[in-house]
Coordinates of C-alpha atoms (C1' of nucleotides) in Angstrom, one line a residue:
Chain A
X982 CA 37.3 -18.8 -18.7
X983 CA 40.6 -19.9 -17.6
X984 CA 41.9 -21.2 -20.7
X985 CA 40.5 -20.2 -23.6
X986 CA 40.1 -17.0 -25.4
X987 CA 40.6 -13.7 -23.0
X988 CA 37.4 -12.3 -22.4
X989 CA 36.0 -9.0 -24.0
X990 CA 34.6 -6.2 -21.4
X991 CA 31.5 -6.8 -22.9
X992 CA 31.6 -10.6 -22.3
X993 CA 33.0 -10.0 -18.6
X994 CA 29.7 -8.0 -18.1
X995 CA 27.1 -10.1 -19.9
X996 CA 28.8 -13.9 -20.3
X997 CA 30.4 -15.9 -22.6
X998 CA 28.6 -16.2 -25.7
X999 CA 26.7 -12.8 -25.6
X1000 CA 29.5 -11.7 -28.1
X1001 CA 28.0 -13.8 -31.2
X1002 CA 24.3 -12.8 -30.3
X1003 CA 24.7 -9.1 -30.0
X1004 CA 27.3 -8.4 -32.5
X1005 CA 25.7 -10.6 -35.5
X1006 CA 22.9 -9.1 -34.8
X1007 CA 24.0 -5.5 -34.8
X1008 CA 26.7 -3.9 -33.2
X1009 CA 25.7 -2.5 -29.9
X1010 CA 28.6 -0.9 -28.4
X1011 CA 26.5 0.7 -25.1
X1012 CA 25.4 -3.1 -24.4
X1013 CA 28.0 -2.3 -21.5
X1014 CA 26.5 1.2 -20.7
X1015 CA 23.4 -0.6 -19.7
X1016 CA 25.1 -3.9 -18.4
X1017 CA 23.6 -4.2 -14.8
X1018 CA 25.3 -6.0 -12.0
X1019 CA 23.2 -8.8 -13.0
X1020 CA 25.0 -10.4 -15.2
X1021 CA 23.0 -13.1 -15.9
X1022 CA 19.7 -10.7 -16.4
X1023 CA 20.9 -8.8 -19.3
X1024 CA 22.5 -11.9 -20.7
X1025 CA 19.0 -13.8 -21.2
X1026 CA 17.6 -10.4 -21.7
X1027 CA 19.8 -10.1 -25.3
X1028 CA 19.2 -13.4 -26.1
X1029 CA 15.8 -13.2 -26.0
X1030 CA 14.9 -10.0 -27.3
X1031 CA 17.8 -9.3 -29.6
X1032 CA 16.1 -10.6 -32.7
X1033 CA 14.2 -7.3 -31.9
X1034 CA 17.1 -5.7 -33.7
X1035 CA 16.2 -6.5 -37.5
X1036 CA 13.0 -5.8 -37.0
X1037 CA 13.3 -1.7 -37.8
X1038 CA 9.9 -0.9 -35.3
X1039 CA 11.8 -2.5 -32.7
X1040 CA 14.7 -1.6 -32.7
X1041 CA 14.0 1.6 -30.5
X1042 CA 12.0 -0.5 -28.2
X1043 CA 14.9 -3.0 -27.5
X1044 CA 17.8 0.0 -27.4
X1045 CA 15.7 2.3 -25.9
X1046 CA 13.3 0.7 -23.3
X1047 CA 14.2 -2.6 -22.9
X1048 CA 17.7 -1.9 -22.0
X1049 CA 18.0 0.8 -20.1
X1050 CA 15.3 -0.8 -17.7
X1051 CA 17.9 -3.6 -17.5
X1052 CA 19.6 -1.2 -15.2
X1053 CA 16.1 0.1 -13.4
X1054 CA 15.5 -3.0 -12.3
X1055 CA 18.1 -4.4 -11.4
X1056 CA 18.4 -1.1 -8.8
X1057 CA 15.0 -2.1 -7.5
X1058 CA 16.0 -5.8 -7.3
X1059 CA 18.7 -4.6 -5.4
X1060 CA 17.1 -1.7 -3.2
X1061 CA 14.2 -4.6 -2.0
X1062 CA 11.0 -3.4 0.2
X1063 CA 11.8 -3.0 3.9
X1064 CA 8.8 -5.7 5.8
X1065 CA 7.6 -5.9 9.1
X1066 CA 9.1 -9.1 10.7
X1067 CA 7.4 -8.8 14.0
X1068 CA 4.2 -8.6 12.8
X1069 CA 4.7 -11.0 10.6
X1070 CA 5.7 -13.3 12.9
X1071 CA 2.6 -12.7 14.9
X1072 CA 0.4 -12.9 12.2
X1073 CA 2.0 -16.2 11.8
X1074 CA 1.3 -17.8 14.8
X1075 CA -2.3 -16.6 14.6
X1076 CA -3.3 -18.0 11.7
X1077 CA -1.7 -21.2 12.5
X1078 CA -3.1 -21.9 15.4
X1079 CA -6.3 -20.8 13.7
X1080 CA -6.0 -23.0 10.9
X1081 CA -4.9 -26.0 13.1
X1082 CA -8.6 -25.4 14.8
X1083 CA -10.3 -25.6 11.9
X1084 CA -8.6 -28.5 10.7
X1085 CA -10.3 -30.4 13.6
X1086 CA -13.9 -28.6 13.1
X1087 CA -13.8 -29.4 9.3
X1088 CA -12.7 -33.6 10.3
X1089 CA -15.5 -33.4 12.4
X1090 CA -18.0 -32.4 9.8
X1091 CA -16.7 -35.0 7.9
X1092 CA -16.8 -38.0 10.3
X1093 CA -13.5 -38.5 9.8
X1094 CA -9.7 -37.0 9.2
X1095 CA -8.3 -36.2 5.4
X1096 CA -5.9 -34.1 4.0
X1097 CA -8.0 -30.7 3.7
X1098 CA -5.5 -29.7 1.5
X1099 CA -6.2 -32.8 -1.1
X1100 CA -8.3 -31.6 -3.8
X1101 CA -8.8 -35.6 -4.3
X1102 CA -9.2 -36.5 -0.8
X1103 CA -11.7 -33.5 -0.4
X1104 CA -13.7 -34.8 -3.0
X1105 CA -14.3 -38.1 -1.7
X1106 CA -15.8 -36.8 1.4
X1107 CA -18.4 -34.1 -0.6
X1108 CA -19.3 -36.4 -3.1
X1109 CA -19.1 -39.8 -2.2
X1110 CA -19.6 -39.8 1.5
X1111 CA -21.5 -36.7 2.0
X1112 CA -23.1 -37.3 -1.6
X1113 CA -23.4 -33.9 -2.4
X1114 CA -24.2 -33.2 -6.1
X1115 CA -21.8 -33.1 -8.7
X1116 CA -21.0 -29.5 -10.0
X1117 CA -18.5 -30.0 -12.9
X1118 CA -15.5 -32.1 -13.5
X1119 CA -11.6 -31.5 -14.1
X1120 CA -9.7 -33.7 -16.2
X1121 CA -9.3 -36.1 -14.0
X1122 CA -12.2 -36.3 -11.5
X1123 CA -14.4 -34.1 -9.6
X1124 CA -13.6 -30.1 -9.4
X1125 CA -13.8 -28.5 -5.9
X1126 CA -12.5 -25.4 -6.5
X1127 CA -14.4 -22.1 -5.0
X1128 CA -17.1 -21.9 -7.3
X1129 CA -18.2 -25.4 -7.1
X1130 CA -17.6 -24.9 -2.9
X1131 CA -19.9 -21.9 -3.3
X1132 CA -22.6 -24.0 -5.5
X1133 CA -22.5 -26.4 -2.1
X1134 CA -22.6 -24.4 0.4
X1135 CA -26.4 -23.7 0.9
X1136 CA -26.9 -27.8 1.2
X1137 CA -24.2 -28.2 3.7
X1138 CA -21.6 -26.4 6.3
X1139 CA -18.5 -28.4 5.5
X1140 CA -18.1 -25.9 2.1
X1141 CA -18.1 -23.0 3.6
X1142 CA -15.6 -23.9 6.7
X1143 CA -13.5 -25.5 3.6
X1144 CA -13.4 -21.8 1.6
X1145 CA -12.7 -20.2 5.4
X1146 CA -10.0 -23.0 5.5
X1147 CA -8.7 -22.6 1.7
X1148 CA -8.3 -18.7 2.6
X1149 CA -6.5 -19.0 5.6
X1150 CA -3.8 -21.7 4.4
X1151 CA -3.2 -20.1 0.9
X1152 CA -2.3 -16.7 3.1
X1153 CA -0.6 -18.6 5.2
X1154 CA 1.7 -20.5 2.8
X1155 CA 2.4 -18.4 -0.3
X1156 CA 2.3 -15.3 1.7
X1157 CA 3.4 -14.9 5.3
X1158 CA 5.7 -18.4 5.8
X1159 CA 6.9 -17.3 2.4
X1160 CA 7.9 -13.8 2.9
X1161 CA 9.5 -14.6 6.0
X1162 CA 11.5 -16.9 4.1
X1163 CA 12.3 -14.1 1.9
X1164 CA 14.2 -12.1 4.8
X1165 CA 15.5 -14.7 6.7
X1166 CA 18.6 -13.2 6.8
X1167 CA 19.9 -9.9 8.9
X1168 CA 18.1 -7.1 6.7
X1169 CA 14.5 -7.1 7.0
X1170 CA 13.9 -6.1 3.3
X1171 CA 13.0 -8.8 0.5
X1172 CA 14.6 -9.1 -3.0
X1173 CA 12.3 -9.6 -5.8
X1174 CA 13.2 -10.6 -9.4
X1175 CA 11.8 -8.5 -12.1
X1176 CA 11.6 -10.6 -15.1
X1177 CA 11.8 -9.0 -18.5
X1178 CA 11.3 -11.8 -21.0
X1179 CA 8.8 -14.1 -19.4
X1180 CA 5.4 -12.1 -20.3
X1181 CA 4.2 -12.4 -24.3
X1182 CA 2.7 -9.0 -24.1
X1183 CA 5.7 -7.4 -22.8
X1184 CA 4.3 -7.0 -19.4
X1185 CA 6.8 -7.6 -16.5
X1186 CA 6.8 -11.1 -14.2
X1187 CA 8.0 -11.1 -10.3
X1188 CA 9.3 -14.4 -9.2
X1189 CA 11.3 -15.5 -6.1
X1190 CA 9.0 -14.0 -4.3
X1191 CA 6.4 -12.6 -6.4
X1192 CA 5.8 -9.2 -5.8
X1193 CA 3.0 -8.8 -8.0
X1194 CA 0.2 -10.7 -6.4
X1195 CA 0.3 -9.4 -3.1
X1196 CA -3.6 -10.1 -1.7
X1197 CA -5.8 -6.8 -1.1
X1198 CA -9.2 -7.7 -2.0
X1199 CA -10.0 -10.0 1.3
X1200 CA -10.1 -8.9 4.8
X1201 CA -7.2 -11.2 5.8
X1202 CA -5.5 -10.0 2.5
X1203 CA -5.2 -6.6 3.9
X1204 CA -3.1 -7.9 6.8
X1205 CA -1.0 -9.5 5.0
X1206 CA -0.4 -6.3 2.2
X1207 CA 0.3 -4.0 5.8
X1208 CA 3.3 -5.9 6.2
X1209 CA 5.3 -3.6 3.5
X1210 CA 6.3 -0.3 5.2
X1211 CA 8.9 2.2 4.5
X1212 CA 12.6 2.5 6.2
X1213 CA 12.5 5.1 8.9
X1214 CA 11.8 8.8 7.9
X1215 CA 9.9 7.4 4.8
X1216 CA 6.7 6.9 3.5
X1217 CA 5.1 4.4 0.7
X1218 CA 3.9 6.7 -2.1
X1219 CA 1.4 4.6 -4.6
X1220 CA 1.2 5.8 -8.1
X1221 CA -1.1 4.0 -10.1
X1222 CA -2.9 4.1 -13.8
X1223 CA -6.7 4.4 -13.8
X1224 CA -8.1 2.2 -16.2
X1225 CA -5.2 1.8 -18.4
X1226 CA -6.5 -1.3 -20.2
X1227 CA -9.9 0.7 -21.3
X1228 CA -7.9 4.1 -22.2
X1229 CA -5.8 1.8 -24.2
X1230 CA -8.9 0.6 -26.0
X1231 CA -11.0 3.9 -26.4
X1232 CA -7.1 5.3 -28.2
X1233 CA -6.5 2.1 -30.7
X1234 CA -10.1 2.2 -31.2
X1235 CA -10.9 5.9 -31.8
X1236 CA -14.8 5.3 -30.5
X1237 CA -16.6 8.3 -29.8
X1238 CA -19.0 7.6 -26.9
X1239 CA -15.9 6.1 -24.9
X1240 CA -13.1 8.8 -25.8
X1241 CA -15.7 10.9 -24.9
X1242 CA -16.3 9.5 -21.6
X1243 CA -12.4 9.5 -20.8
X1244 CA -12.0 13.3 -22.0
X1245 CA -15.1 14.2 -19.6
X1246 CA -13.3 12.5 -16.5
X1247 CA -16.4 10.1 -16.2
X1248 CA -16.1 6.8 -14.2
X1249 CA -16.0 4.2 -17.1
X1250 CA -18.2 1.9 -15.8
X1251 CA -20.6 4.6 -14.9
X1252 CA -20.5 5.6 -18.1
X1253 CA -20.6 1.9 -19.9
X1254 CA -24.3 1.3 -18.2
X1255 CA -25.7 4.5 -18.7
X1256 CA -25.3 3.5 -22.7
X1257 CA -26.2 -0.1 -22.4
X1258 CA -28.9 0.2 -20.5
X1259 CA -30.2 3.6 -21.6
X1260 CA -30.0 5.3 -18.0
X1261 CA -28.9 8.6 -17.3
X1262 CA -25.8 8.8 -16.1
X1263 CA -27.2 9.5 -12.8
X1264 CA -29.7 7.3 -12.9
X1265 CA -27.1 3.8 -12.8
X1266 CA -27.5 1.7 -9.8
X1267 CA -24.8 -0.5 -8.1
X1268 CA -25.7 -3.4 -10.2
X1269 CA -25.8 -1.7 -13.4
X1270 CA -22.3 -0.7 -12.6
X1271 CA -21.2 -4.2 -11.7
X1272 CA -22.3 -5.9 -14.8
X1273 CA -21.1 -3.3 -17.3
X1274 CA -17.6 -3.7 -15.4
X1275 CA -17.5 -7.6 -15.9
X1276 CA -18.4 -6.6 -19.1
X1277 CA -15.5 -3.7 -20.2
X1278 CA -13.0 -6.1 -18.4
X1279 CA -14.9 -8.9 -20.3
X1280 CA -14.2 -6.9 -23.6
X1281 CA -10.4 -6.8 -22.8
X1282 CA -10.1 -10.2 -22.6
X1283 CA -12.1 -11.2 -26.1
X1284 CA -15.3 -12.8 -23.8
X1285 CA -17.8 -14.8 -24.7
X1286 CA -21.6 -14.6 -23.8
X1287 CA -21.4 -17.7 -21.6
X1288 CA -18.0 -16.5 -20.0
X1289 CA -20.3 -13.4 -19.1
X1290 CA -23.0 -15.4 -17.9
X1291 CA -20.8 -17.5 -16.2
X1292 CA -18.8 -14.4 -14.2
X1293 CA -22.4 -12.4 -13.7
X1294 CA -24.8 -15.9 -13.2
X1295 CA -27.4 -14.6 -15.7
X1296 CA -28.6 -16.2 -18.5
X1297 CA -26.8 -16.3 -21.7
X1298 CA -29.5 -15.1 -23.6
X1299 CA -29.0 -11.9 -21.2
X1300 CA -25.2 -12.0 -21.4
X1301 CA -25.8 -11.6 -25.4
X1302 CA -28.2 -9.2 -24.9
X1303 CA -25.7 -7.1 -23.0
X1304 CA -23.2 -8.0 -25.6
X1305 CA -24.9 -6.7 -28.0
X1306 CA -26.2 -3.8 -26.5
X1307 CA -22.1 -3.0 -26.0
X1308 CA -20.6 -3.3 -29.0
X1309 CA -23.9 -1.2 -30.8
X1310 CA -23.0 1.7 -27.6
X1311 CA -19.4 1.3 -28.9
X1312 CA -19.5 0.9 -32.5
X1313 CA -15.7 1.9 -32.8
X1314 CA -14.6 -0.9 -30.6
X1315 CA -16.5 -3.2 -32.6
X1316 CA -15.0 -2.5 -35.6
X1317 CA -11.2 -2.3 -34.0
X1318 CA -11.5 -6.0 -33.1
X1319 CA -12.8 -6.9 -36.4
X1320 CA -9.5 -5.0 -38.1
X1321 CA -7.1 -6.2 -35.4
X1322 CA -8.2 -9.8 -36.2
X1323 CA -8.2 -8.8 -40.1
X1324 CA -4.5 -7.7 -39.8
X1325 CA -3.4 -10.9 -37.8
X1326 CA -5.2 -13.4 -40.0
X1327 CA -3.3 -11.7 -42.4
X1328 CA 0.0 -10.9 -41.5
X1329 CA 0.1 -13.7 -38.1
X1330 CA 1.1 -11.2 -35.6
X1331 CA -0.3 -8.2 -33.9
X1332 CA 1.8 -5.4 -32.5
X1333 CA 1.6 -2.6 -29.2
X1334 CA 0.6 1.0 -29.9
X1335 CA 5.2 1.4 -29.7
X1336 CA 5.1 -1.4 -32.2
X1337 CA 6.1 -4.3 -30.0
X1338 CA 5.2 -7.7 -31.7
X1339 CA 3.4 -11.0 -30.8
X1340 CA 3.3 -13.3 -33.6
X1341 CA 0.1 -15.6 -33.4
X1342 CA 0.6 -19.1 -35.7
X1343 CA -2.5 -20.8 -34.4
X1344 CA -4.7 -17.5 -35.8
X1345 CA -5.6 -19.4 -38.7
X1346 CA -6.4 -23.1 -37.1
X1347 CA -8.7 -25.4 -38.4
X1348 CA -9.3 -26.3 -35.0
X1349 CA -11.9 -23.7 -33.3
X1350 CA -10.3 -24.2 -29.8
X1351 CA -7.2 -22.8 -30.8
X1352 CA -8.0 -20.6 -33.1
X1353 CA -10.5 -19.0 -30.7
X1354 CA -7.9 -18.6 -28.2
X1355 CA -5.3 -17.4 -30.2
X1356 CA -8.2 -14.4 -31.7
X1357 CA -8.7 -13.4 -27.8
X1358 CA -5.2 -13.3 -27.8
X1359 CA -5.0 -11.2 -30.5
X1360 CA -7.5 -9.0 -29.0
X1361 CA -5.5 -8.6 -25.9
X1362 CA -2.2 -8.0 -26.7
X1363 CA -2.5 -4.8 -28.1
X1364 CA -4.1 -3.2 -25.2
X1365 CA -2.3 -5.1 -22.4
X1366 CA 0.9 -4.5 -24.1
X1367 CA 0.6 -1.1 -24.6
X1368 CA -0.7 -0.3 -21.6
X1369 CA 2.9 -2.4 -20.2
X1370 CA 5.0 0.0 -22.7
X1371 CA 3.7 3.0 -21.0
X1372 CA 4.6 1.8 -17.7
X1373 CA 8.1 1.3 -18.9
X1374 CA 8.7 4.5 -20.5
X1375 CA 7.7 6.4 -17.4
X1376 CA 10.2 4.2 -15.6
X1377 CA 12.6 5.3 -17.8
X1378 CA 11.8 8.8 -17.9
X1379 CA 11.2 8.8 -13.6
X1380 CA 15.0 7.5 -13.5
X1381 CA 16.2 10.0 -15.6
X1382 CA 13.9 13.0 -13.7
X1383 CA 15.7 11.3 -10.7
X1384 CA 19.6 11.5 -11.8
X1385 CA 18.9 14.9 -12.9
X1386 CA 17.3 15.5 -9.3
X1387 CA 13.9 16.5 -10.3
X1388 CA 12.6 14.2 -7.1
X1389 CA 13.8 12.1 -4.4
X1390 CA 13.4 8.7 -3.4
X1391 CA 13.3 5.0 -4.5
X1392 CA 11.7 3.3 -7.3
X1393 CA 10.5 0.1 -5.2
X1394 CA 8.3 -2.0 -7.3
X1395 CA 6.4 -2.4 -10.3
X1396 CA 3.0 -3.9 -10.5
X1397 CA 1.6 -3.6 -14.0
X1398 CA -0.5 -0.4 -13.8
X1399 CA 1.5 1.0 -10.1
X1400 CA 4.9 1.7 -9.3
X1401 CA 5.7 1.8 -5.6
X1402 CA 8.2 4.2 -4.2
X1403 CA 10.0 4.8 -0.5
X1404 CA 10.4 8.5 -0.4
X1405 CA 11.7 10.5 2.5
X1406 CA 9.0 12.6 4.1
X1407 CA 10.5 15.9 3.6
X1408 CA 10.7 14.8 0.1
X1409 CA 6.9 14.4 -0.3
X1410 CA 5.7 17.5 -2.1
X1411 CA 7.6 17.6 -4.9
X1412 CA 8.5 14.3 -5.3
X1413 CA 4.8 13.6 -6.1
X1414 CA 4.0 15.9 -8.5
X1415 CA 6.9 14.6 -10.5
X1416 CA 5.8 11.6 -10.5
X1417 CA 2.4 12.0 -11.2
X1418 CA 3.0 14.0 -14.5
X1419 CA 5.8 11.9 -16.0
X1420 CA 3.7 8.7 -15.6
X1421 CA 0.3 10.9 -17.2
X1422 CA 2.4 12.2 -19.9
X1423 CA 4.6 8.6 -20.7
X1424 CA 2.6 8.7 -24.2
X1425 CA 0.8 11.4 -25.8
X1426 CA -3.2 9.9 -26.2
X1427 CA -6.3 11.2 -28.0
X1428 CA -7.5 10.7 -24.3
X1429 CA -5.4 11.3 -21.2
X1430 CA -3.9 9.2 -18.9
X1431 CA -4.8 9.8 -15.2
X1432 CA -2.6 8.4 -12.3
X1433 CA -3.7 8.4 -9.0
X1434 CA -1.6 8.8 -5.5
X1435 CA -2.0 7.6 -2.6
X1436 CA 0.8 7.4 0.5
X1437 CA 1.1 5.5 3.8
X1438 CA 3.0 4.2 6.3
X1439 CA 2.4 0.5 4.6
X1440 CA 1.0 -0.8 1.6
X1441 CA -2.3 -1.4 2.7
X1442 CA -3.6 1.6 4.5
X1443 CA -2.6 4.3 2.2
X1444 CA -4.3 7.6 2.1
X1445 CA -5.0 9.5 -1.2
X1446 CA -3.1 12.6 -2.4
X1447 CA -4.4 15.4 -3.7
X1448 CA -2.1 17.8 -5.7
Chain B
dC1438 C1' 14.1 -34.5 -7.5
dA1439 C1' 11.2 -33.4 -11.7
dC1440 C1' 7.0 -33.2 -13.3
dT1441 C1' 1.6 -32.5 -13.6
dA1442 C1' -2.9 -31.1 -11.8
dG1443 C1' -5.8 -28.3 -9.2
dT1444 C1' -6.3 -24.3 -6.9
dG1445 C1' -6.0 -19.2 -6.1
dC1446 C1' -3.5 -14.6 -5.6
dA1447 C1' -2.6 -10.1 -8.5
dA1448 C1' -3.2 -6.6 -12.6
Chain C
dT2 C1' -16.2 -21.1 -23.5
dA3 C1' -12.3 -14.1 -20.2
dT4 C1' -5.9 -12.0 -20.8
dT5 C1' -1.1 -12.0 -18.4
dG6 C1' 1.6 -14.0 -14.8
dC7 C1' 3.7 -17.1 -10.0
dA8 C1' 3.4 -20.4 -6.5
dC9 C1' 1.4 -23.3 -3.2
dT10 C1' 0.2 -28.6 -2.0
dA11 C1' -0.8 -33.3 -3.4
dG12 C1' 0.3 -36.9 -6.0
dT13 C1' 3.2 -39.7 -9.3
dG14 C1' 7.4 -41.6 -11.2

DNA sequence: CACTAGTGCAA
DNA sequence: TATTGCACTAGTG
């Protein structure tokens, strides 16, 4: 600002214009307590979340959580997690060359060479050349996406190689070629961004890269997560929530058989088919299990009977049986989504356990689409955002514990239900037990929370801890 | 270079 | 016709 107006401290910390926002709002004088050196962080963060301030629930939420994890995060934006660049590299080469064989094999099935990568071009070949049958269609032409490859790949080889294909150039790309991107430069530790106003429920966002998504489920995936290690003389300590979204649930719902379940330290799912399918508890077999999972994560996200028949490939008429069978196991849960949709029919929001809001205009659509969405939304939002306000307060409270030296280490990353640390190994001891009960006790439940540890010398082979 | 569509990774 | 995100490639303008 070189010739206007001299700037105020405040401004010189959070940029021009922050003044009007914050002050007509209410005066905050410790804006610049929490001012990080991202400047540009806390200025979209007030401008996006400072109409929190008239609304009396949230203010606390905005003063006290959303900006003092300004400053968190912008420590562990900062501090970045040390990777493995040789092996990287390695891995690189490998699944190039791989891929680059495959390539040919797959042009081969074909009878001639496409762009593998072509959603379009890939479809020509299975449909039209190779006249395979017709699974379902995207907006604008023919879907090829796993599930349809899957449908196909009893009737020919090419859909299978494709998925082996798909796998290896998606790890390849948005993983390993990206990462090394990341830490191109002398320090062989990549820089995140946190991002604090993207995510409706209050959830965090990574970007640039996103440290969120890492793979672990495949095989391959697993290679690509042991590239995260610690900086010499330190380990990777895991600490992450068990079954948040479900303990969120069996609080805001108050149902017996689940709370009861929690309190007893049984395995949810376990638990979940033992009622629905009238089995004793140790009488549930593997698929039992499975189906009453899809089914409690179902729940979360306001499913339907075909989405459940869809995810399980039963019948609907099953999927509703199983519904059913749910919600009459779970009576309390039934009625907390009927009363959750009550209040936001009413009032056109819905709020976190902390009182965080989401205001839902299409609740009330004439049009079912959108209103059915916006009803699974309203469904969701309390129990993902609560369990995202827990998260943050023991971030809060874990960077207090550490300034008062009640542990040692580094807060490295934050993946919705985990928080990743780099901790010194003759830190270890204490450092988890710390860690472990200020993230358990972040809110006080009708059921506990339980955090689980685990530590390693990277991120994908990590042992667990037992205190 | 900006944008959309399809696809797929995570919690 | 299952929530919240981010990011890749192809394709279009």
């Amino acid at each position: 600002d070189l010739l206007g107006e001299p700037m105020t401290p405040i401004e010189q910390l959070i940029g021009k214009g922050a003044k009007q926002i914050t002050m007509d709002a209410v005066p905050i004088e410790d804006v610049s307590v929490y001012a990080c050196a991202d400047a540009d962080m806390t200025f979209r963060l007030v401008q996006k979340l400072s109409p929190m301030l008239e609304d009396k629930e949230l203010r606390p939420l905005f003063q006290d959580m959303e900006m003092p994890l300004v400053r968190i995060l912008g420590d562990m934006e900062r501090v970045g997690v040390r990777i493995d660049r040789p092996y990287l590299e390695a891995l690189r080469k490998e699944l190039h060359d791989l891929a680059t064989k495959m390539e040919k094999e797959i042009c081969q099935l074909a009878g001639e060479t496409f762009n593998l990568n072509s959603p379009k071009q890939l479809a020509v070949i299975l449909f039209e050349k190779l006249k395979l049958p017709v699974i379902r269609k995207t907006k604008t032409g023919l879907s090829t996406d796993e599930d349809v490859l899957t449908k196909l790949s009893d009737k020919h080889p090419l859909p299978k190689r494709l998925m082996d294909y798909r796998e290896i150039q998606k790890m390849q790309s948005t993983y390993v070629e990206a990462l090394l991107e990341a830490a191109k430069g002398d320090e062989d530790r990549v820089h995140t961004s946190f991002n604090q106003t993207v995510a409706a429920t209050g959830r965090l966002s990574s970007s640039s890269p996103n440290l969120q998504n890492i793979p672990i489920r495949s095989e391959l995936g697993r290679r690509i997560r042991r590239c995260f290690i610690p900086k010499a003389g330190h380990i990777l300590l895991s600490a992450d929530y068990s079954q948040i979204d479900l303990r969120m649930l069996a609080h805001m719902s108050g149902d017996e058989a689940m709370c009861r379940a929690f309190r007893a330290g049984e395995d949810i799912h376990n638990a979940t088919a033992s009622e629905i399918f009238g089995v004793k508890r140790d009488q549930v077999t593997p698929e039992l299990r499975r189906i009453s999972k899809s089914i409690n994560f179902g729940i979360v996200y306001g499913m339907s009977a075909f989405g459940l028949s869809q995810q399980l490939g039963i019948s609907r008429q099953d999927a509703e049986q199983h519904i059913k069978n749910y919600f009459e196991r779970y009576p309390g849960v039934t009625t907390w989504i009927e009363k959750t949709l009550e209040s936001a029919r009413k009032d056109g929001f819905v709020r976190t356990l902390l009182g965080r809001i989401r205001y839902l205009p299409e609740i009330n659509s004439q049009n079912g689409a959108v209103r059915g969405f916006a009803e699974r939304t309203a469904m969701n939002t309390p129990i993902q955002g609560t369990s995202a306000d827990a998260i943050k307060v023991a971030m809060i409270r874990l960077a207090k514990e550490q300034v008062e030296q009640r542990w040692r280490g580094t807060m490295l990353l934050q993946v919705h239900d985990e928080l990743v640390f780099e901790i010194p190994r003759d830190a270890a001891k204490d450092t988890q037990r710390t860690i472990k009960t200020v993230m358990e006790e972040a809110l006080k439940l009708s059921i506990p929370l339980v955090v689980d540890l685990k530590s390693g010398q990277n991120w994908a082979e990590m042992t667990a801890l037992k205190l």
